[in-house]
Amino acid sequence: MEREPEPTELSRRLTDPAPVIALGIALWVAATVVVLIVDRWSSALPVCLAGIGVGTVGFVLFLVQRAAARRGSKTAQRGLD
């Protein structure tokens, strides 16, 4: 029986979650602008602001954990470098 070849690793560009998180926050900002322009959607403004806030807090936590992992902190999450 032949062994199946090992799968190749994806490039760093494809596995880095930072651009995806930043894009998500940018989409919430765009949604907020649309809600501010269209008057009848004004009830969705708190949801848009919450999306920006939660996305920003999550992104900051991700960056802090990534920095801790890169410097070798014992309490940092693994696989973020």
CSV table of C-alpha atoms in Angstrom, one decimal:
chain,number,residue,atom,x,y,z
A,1,MET,CA,0.0,0.0,0.0
A,2,GLU,CA,1.2,3.4,-0.8
A,3,ARG,CA,1.2,6.1,1.8
A,4,GLU,CA,-0.8,9.2,1.1
A,5,PRO,CA,1.4,12.3,0.7
A,6,GLU,CA,1.5,14.7,3.6
A,7,PRO,CA,-0.6,17.8,3.0
A,8,THR,CA,1.3,21.0,2.5
A,9,GLU,CA,1.0,23.8,5.0
A,10,LEU,CA,-1.0,26.8,4.0
A,11,SER,CA,0.9,30.1,3.6
A,12,ARG,CA,1.0,32.6,6.5
A,13,ARG,CA,-1.1,35.0,4.4
A,14,LEU,CA,-3.9,32.5,4.3
A,15,THR,CA,-3.9,31.5,8.0
A,16,ASP,CA,-3.5,34.9,9.6
A,17,PRO,CA,-6.8,35.9,11.2
A,18,ALA,CA,-5.9,39.6,11.7
A,19,PRO,CA,-7.1,40.8,8.2
A,20,VAL,CA,-10.4,39.0,8.6
A,21,ILE,CA,-11.0,40.5,12.0
A,22,ALA,CA,-10.1,44.0,10.7
A,23,LEU,CA,-12.4,43.5,7.7
A,24,GLY,CA,-15.3,42.5,10.0
A,25,ILE,CA,-14.8,45.7,12.0
A,26,ALA,CA,-14.7,47.7,8.8
A,27,LEU,CA,-18.0,46.2,7.7
A,28,TRP,CA,-19.6,47.2,11.0
A,29,VAL,CA,-18.4,50.7,10.5
A,30,ALA,CA,-19.8,50.7,6.9
A,31,ALA,CA,-23.1,49.4,8.3
A,32,THR,CA,-23.1,52.2,10.9
A,33,VAL,CA,-22.7,54.8,8.2
A,34,VAL,CA,-25.6,53.3,6.2
A,35,VAL,CA,-27.8,53.2,9.3
A,36,LEU,CA,-27.0,56.9,10.0
A,37,ILE,CA,-27.8,57.8,6.4
A,38,VAL,CA,-31.1,55.9,6.1
A,39,ASP,CA,-33.5,57.3,8.7
A,40,ARG,CA,-35.9,54.4,8.9
A,41,TRP,CA,-33.1,52.0,10.0
A,42,SER,CA,-32.1,54.2,13.0
A,43,SER,CA,-33.3,51.5,15.4
A,44,ALA,CA,-30.3,49.3,14.2
A,45,LEU,CA,-27.7,51.9,15.4
A,46,PRO,CA,-27.1,50.2,18.8
A,47,VAL,CA,-26.5,46.9,17.1
A,48,CYS,CA,-23.9,48.4,14.8
A,49,LEU,CA,-22.1,50.2,17.6
A,50,ALA,CA,-22.1,47.0,19.6
A,51,GLY,CA,-20.6,45.2,16.6
A,52,ILE,CA,-17.8,47.7,16.4
A,53,GLY,CA,-17.2,47.6,20.1
A,54,VAL,CA,-17.2,43.8,20.4
A,55,GLY,CA,-15.0,43.5,17.3
A,56,THR,CA,-12.5,46.0,18.6
A,57,VAL,CA,-12.3,44.5,22.1
A,58,GLY,CA,-11.8,41.0,20.5
A,59,PHE,CA,-9.2,42.3,18.1
A,60,VAL,CA,-7.2,43.9,21.0
A,61,LEU,CA,-7.4,40.7,23.0
A,62,PHE,CA,-6.2,38.7,20.0
A,63,LEU,CA,-3.3,41.1,19.5
A,64,VAL,CA,-2.3,41.0,23.2
A,65,GLN,CA,-2.4,37.2,23.2
A,66,ARG,CA,-0.4,37.0,20.0
A,67,ALA,CA,2.3,39.3,21.5
A,68,ALA,CA,2.4,37.1,24.6
A,69,ALA,CA,2.8,34.0,22.5
A,70,ARG,CA,5.6,35.5,20.5
A,71,ARG,CA,7.5,36.5,23.6
A,72,GLY,CA,7.1,33.1,25.1
A,73,SER,CA,4.8,33.8,28.0
A,74,LYS,CA,3.7,30.6,29.8
A,75,THR,CA,0.1,31.8,30.1
A,76,ALA,CA,-0.3,32.7,26.4
A,77,GLN,CA,-2.5,30.8,24.0
A,78,ARG,CA,-0.6,28.5,21.6
A,79,GLY,CA,-0.7,28.7,17.8
A,80,LEU,CA,-1.1,32.5,17.5
A,81,ASP,CA,2.4,33.4,16.3
